[in-house]
Tab-separated table of C-alpha atoms and ligand atoms in Angstrom:
chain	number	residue	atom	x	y	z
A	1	UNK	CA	-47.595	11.096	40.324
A	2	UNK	CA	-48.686	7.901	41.687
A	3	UNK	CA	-52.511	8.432	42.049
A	4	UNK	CA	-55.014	6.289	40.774
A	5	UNK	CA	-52.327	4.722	38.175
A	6	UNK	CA	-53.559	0.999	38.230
A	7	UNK	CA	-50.720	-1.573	37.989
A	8	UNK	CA	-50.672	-4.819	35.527
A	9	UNK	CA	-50.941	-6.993	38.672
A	10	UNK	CA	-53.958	-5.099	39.879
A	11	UNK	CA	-55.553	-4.876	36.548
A	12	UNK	CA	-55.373	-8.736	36.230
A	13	UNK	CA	-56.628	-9.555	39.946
A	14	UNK	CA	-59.909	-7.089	39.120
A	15	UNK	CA	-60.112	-9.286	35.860
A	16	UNK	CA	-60.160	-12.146	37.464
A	17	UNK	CA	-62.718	-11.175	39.996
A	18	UNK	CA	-65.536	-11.119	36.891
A	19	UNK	CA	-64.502	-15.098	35.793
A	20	UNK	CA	-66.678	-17.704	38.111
A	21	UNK	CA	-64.528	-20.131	39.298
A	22	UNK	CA	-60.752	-18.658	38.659
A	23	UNK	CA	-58.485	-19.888	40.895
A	24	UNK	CA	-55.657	-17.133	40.308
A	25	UNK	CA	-53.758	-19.457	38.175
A	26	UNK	CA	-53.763	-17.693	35.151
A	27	UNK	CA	-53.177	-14.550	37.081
A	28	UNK	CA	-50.289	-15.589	38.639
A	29	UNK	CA	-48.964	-17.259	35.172
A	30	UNK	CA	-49.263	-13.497	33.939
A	31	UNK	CA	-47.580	-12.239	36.221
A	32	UNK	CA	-44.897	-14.711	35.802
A	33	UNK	CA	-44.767	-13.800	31.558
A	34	UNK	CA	-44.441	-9.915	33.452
A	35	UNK	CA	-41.626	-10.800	35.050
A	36	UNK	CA	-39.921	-12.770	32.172
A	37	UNK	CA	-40.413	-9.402	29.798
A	38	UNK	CA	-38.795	-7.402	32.433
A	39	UNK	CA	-35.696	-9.085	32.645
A	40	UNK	CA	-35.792	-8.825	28.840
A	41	UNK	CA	-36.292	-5.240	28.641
A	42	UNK	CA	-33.633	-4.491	31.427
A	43	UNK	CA	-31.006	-6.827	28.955
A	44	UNK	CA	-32.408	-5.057	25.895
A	45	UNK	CA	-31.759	-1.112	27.476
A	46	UNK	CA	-28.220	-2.818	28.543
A	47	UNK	CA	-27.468	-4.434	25.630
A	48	UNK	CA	-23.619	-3.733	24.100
A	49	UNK	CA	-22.596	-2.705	27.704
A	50	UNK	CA	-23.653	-6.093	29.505
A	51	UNK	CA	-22.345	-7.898	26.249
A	52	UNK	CA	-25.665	-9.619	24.867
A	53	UNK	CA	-25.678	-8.541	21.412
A	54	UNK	CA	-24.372	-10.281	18.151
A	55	UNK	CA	-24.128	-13.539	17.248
A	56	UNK	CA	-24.729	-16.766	19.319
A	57	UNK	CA	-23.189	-18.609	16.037
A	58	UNK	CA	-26.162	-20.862	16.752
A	59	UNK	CA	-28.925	-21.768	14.464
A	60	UNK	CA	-32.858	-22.095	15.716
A	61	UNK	CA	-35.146	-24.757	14.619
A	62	UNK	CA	-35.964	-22.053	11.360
A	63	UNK	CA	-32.258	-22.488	10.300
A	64	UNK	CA	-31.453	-19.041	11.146
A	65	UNK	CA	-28.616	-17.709	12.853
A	66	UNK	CA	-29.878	-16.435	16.898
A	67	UNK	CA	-28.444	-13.887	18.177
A	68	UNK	CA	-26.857	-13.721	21.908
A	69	UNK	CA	-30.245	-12.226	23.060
A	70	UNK	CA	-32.492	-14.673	20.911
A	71	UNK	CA	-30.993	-17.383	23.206
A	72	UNK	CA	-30.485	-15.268	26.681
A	73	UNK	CA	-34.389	-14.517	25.980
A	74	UNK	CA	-35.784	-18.183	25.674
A	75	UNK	CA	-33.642	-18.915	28.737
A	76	UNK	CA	-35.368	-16.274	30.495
A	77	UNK	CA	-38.484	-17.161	29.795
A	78	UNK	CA	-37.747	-20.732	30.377
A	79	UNK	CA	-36.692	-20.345	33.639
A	80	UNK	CA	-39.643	-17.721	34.799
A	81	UNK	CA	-42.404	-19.612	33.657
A	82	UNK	CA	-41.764	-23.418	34.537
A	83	UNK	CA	-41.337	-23.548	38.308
A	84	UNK	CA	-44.699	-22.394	39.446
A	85	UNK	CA	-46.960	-25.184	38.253
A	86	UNK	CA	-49.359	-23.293	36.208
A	87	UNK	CA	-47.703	-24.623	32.973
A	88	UNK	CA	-47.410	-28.028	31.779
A	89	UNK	CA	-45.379	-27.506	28.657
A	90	UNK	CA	-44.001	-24.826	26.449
A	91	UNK	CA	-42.815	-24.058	22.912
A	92	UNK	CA	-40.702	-21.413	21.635
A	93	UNK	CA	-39.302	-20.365	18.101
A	94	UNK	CA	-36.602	-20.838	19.590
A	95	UNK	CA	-36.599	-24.719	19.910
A	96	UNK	CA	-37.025	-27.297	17.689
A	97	UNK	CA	-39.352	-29.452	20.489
A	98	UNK	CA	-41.704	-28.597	22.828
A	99	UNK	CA	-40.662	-28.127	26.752
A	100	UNK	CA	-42.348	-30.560	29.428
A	101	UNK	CA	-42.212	-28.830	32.745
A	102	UNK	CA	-39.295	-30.767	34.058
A	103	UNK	CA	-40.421	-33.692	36.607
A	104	UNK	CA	-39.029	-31.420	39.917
A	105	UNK	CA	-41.948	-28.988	39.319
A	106	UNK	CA	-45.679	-29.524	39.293
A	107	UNK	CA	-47.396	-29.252	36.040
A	108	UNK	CA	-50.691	-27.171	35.541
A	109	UNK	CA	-53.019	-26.612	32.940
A	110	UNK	CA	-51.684	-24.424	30.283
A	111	UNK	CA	-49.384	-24.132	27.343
A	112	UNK	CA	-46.998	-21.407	26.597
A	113	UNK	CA	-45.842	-20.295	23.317
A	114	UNK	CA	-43.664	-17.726	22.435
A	115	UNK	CA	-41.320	-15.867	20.396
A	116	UNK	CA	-38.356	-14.337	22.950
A	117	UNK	CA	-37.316	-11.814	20.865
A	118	UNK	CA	-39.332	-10.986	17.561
A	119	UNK	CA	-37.384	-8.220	15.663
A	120	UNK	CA	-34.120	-9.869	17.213
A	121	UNK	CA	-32.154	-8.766	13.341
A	122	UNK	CA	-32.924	-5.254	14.612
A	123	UNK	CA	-31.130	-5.628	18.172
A	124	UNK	CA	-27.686	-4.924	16.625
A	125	UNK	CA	-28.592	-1.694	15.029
A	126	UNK	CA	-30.554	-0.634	18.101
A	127	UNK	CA	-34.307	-0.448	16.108
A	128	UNK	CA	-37.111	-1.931	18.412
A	129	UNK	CA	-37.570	-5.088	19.415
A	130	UNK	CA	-40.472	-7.346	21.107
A	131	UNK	CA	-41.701	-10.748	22.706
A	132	UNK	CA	-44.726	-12.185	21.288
A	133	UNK	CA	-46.582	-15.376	23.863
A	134	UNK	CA	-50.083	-17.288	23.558
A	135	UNK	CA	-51.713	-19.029	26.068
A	136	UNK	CA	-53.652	-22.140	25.355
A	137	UNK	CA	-55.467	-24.261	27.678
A	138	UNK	CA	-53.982	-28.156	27.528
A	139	UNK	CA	-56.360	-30.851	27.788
A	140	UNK	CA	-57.916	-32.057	30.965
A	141	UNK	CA	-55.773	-33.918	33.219
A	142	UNK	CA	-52.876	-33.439	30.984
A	143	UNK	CA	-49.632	-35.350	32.524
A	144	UNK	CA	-47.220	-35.852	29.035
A	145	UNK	CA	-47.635	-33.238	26.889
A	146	UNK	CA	-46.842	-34.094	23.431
A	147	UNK	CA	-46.791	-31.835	20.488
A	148	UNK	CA	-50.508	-32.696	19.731
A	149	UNK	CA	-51.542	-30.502	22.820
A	150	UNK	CA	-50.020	-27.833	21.269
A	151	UNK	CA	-51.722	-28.100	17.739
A	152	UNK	CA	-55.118	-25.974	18.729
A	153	UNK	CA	-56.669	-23.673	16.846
A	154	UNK	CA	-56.048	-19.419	17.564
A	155	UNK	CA	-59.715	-19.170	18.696
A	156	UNK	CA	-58.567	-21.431	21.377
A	157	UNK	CA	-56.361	-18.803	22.660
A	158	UNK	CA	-56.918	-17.901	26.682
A	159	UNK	CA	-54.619	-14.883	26.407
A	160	UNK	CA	-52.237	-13.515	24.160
A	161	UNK	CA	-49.868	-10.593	24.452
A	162	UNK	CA	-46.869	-8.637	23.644
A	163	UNK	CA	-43.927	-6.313	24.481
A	164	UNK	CA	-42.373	-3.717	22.712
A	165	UNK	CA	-39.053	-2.855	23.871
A	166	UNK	CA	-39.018	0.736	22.390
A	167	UNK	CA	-38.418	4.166	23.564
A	168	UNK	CA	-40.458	2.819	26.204
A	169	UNK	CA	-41.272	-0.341	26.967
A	170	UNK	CA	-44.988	-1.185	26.600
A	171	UNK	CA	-46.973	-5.169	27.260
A	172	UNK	CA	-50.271	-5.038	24.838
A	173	UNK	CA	-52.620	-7.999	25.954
A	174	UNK	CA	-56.204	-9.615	25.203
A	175	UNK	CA	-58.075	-12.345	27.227
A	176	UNK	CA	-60.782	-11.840	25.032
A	177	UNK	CA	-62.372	-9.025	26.070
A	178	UNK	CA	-60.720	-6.264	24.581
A	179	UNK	CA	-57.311	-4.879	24.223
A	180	UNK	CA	-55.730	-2.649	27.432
A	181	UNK	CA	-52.211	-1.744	26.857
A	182	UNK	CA	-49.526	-1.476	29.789
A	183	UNK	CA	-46.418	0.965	30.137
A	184	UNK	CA	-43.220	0.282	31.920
A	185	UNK	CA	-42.302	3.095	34.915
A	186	UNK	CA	-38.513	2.026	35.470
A	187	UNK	CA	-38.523	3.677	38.650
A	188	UNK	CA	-40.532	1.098	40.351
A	189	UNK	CA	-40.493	-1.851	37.691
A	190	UNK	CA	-44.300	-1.494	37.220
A	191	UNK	CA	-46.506	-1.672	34.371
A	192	UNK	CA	-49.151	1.194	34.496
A	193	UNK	CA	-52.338	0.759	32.731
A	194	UNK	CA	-51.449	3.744	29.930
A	195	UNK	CA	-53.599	2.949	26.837
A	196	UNK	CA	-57.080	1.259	27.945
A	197	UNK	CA	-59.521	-0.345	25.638
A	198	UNK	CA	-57.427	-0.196	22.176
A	199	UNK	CA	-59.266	0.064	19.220
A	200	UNK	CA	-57.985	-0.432	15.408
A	201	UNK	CA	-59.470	2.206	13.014
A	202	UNK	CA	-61.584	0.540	10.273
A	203	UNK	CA	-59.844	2.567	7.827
A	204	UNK	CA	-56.156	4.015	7.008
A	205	UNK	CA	-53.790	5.243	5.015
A	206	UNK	CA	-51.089	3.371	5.598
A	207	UNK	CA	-49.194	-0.229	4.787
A	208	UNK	CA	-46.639	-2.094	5.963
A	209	UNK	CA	-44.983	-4.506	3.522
A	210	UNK	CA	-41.272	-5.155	2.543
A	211	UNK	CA	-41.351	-3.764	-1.016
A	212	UNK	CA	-37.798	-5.340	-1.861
A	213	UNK	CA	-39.774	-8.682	-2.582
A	214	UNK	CA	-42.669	-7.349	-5.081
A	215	UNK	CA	-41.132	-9.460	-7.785
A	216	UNK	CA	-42.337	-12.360	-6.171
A	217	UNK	CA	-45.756	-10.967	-5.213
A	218	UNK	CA	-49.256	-12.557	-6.276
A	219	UNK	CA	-51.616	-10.368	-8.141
A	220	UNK	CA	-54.185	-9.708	-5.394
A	221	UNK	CA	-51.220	-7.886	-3.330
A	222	UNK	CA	-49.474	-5.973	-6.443
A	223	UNK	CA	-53.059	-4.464	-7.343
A	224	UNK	CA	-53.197	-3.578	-3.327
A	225	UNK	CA	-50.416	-1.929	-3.548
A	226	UNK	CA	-50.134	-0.609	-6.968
A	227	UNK	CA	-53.095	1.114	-5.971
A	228	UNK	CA	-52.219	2.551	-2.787
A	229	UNK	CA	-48.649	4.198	-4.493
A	230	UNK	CA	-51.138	5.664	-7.225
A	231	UNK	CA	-52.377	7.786	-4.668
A	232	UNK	CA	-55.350	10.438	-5.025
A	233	UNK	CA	-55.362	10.643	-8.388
A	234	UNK	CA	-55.854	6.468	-8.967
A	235	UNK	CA	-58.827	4.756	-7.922
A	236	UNK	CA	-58.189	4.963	-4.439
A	237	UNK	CA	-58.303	8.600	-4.539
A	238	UNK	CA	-55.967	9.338	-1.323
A	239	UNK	CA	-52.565	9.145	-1.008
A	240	UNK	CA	-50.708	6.519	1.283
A	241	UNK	CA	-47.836	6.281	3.523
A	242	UNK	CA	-45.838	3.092	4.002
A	243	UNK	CA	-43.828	1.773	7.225
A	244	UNK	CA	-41.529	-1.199	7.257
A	245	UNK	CA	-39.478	-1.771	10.554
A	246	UNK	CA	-38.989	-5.857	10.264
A	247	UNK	CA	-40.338	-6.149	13.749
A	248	UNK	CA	-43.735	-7.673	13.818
A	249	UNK	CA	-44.658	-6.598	17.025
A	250	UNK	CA	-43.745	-3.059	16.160
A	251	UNK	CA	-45.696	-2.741	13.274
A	252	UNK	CA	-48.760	-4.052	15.359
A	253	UNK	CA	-48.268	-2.045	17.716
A	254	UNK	CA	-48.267	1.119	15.400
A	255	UNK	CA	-51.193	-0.253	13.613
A	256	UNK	CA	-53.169	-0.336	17.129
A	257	UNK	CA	-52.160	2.943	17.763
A	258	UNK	CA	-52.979	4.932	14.732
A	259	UNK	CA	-54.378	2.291	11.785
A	260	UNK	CA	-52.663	0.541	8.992
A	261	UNK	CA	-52.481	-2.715	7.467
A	262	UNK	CA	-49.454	-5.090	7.936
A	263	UNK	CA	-48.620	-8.039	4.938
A	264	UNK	CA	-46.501	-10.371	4.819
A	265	UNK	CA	-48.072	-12.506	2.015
A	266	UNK	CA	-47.464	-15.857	0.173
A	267	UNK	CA	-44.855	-14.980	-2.758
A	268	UNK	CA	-43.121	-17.058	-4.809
A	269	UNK	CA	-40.252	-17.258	-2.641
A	270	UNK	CA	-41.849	-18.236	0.727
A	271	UNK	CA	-44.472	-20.195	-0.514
A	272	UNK	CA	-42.683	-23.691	-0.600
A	273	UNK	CA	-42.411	-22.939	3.426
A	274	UNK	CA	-46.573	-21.738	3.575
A	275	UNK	CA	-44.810	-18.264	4.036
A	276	UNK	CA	-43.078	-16.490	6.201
A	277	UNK	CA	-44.043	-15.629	9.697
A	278	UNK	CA	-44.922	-18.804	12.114
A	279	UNK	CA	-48.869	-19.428	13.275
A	280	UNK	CA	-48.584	-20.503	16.851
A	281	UNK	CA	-46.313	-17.517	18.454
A	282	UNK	CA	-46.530	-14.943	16.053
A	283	UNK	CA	-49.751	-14.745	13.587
A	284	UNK	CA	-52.238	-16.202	15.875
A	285	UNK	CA	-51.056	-14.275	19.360
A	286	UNK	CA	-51.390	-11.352	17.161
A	287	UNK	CA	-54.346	-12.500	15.255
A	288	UNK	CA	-55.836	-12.323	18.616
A	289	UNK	CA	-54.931	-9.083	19.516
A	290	UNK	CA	-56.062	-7.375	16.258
A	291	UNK	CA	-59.387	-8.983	15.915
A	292	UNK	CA	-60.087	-7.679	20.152
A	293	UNK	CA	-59.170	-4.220	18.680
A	294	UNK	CA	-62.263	-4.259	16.370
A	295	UNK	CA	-59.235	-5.374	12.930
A	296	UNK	CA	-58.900	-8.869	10.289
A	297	UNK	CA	-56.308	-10.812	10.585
A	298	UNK	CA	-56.396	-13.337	7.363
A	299	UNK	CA	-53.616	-15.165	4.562
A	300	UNK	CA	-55.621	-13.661	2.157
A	301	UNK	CA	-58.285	-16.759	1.841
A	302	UNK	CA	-59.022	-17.720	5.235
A	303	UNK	CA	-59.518	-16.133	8.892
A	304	UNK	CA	-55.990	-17.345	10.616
A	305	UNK	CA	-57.484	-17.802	14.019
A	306	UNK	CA	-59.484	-20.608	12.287
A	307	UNK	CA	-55.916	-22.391	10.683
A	308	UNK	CA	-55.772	-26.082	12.545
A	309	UNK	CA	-52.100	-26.207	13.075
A	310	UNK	CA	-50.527	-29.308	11.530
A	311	UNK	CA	-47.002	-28.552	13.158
A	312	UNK	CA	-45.591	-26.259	16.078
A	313	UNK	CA	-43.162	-24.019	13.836
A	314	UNK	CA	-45.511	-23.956	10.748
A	315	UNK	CA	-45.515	-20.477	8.816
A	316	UNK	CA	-48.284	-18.842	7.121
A	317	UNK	CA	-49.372	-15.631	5.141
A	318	UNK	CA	-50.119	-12.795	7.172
A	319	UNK	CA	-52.315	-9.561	6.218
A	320	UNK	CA	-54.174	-8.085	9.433
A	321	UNK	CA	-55.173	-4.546	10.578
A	322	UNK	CA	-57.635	-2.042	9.643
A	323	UNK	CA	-61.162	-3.848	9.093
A	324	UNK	CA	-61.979	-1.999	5.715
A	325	UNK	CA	-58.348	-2.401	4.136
A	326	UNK	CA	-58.376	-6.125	5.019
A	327	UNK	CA	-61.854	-6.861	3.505
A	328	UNK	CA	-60.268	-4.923	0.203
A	329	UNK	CA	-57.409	-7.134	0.421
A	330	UNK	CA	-59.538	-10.727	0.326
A	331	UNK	CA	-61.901	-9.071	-1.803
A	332	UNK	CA	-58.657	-8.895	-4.693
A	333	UNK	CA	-57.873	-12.490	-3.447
A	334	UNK	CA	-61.203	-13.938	-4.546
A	335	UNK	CA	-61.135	-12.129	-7.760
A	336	UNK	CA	-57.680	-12.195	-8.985
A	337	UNK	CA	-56.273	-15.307	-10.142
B	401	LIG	P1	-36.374	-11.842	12.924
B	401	LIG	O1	-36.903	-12.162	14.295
B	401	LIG	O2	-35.573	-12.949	12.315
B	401	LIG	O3	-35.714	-10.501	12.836
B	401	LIG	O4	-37.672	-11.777	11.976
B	401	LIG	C1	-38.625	-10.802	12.293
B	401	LIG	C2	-39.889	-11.202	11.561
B	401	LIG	O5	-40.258	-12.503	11.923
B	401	LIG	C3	-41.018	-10.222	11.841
B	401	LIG	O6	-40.946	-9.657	13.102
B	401	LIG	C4	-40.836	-9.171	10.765
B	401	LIG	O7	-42.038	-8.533	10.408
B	401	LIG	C5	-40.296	-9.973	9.603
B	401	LIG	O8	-39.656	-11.143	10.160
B	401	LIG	C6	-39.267	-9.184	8.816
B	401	LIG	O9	-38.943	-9.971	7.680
B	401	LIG	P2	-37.882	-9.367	6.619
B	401	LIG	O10	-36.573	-9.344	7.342
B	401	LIG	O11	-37.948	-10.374	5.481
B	401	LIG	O12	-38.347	-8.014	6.230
């Protein structure tokens, strides 16, 4: 049973040993993020018994209401991540300003994002939920961070991850070459190396979008999807499944797994706020992710790795996943008005 099953912390060590020059920092900031998602997943698998669900009756930084967990999780990662000096600031959906490493603890060279809990409406009904984080390096001999450190942007990404707390819980990470996904064994609180070397079919058959706002779609996206619910006898000439769990990290994960194409465009209703999902901690971590699996990640008119971030919570279109459904999908951008 426990043969040659390599572990998260030994699959990051033998990373390391190909980088001239690492000093085990970033390793041991990973592990640190490992530890952080499994005190989430153990509060997530405990969740009405240990009391953590509902309401906080607290609002984030988005003006939406956090739930007990959305809060318990920022804490959590809070207090993993900024003793060890391998951080000099953070930032979190979950607060409206960015986190200096408090003066009792040394600061080091990178900045954390993250979401805590992505999904976090789902917790209640017990539907999967997930942490998002991205890893940028801060500039050298940072001592005050400032949001400005923050504002890089996603190609400048050193690492960027996520975990699903689902039937099982699973961490997906890049640092750059390639995807390797990791699954939790409870019985001794490891992650196992379970899906190596991910890789996003070019082409699918399924899309991820929440239909209840196609009033307020753009053209380019009703002709996507007009088309795909025409099925094999419209110009497509297959028929098409759709998915729609309102858990980001979920539906990336799926679209990793078997193909698909994820959208959460500019509409009419988001688009005074640039849309709906946020750059730094959720579109570019998994911008990252989707692009090392061989997928697009894009708004529709531009590649959002290449966005340069003009505030910490800014939101902006998302359509990413299978390579040959993407291109489709900017194609109808640059011809319909
Ligand atoms: P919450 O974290 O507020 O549940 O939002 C989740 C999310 O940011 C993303 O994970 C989902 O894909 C998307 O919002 C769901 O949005 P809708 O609730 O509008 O479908």
């Amino acid at each position: 049973m426990h043969n040659n099953r390599t572990t998260i912390t030994q699959f990051l060590i033998e990373e390391q040993r190909h980088i001239q020059g690492a000093t085990g920092d970033f390793t041991a900031l990973l592990n640190d993020i490992v530890t952080a998602c499994k005190v989430i997943s153990n509060l997530v698998n405990y969740g009405a018994l240990v009391g953590v669900l509902g309401s906080a009756d607290t609002q984030n930084v988005q003006g939406e209401s956090q739930k007990k967990l959305d809060v318990i999780s920022n804490e959590v990662f809070l207090k993993s991540n900024e003793w060890a000096g391998h951080v000099s600031a953070m930032a979190s959906e979950e607060m409206e300003d960015i986190y200096p490493i408090p003066e009792q603890y040394p600061r080091g060279k990178y900045l954390l994002l993250f979401d805590p809990l992505d999904g976090s409406s789902n917790i209640d009904i017990n539907v999967s939920v997930g942490t998002i984080f991205s890893i940028l390096r801060g500039p050298e001999g940072l001592t005050k961070p400032t949001v400005a450190d923050f504002l890089q942007p996603g190609v400048k990404q050193v690492c960027a991850g996520y975990t699903l707390y689902g039937p099982s819980t699973m961490m997906v990470l890049t640092t750059g070459s390639g995807v390797n996904g990791f699954t939790l064994d409870q019985n001794i609180g490891e992650f196992i190396l379970s899906h190596p070397n991910l890789r996003i079919a070019p082409d699918s058959q399924e899309f991820a979008i929440n239909v209840s706002n196609m009033r307020f779609w753009k053209s380019p996206i009703k002709r996507y999807i007009d088309e795909c619910l025409a099925g094999k006898d419209g110009v497509r000439g297959k028929d098409f499944n759709m998915r729609w769990i309102a858990s980001m990290v979920a539906e990336v994960h799926r679209i990793l797994t078997r193909g698909g194409v994820f959208m959460y465009p500019l509409d009419s209703k988001n688009q005074d706020q640039g849309g709906r999902l946020r750059l730094m901690y959720e579109a570019n971590p998994m911008s990252f992710i989707i692009e090392q699996a061989g997928g697009m990640s894009t708004t529709g008119h531009e590649r959002i790795m290449e966005i340069q971030p003009t505030s910490v919570h800014q939101r902006v279109p998302v359509i990413l996943g299978s390579k040959n459904e993407v291109e489709r999908i900017i194609a109808y951008h640059l011809t319909e008005n």
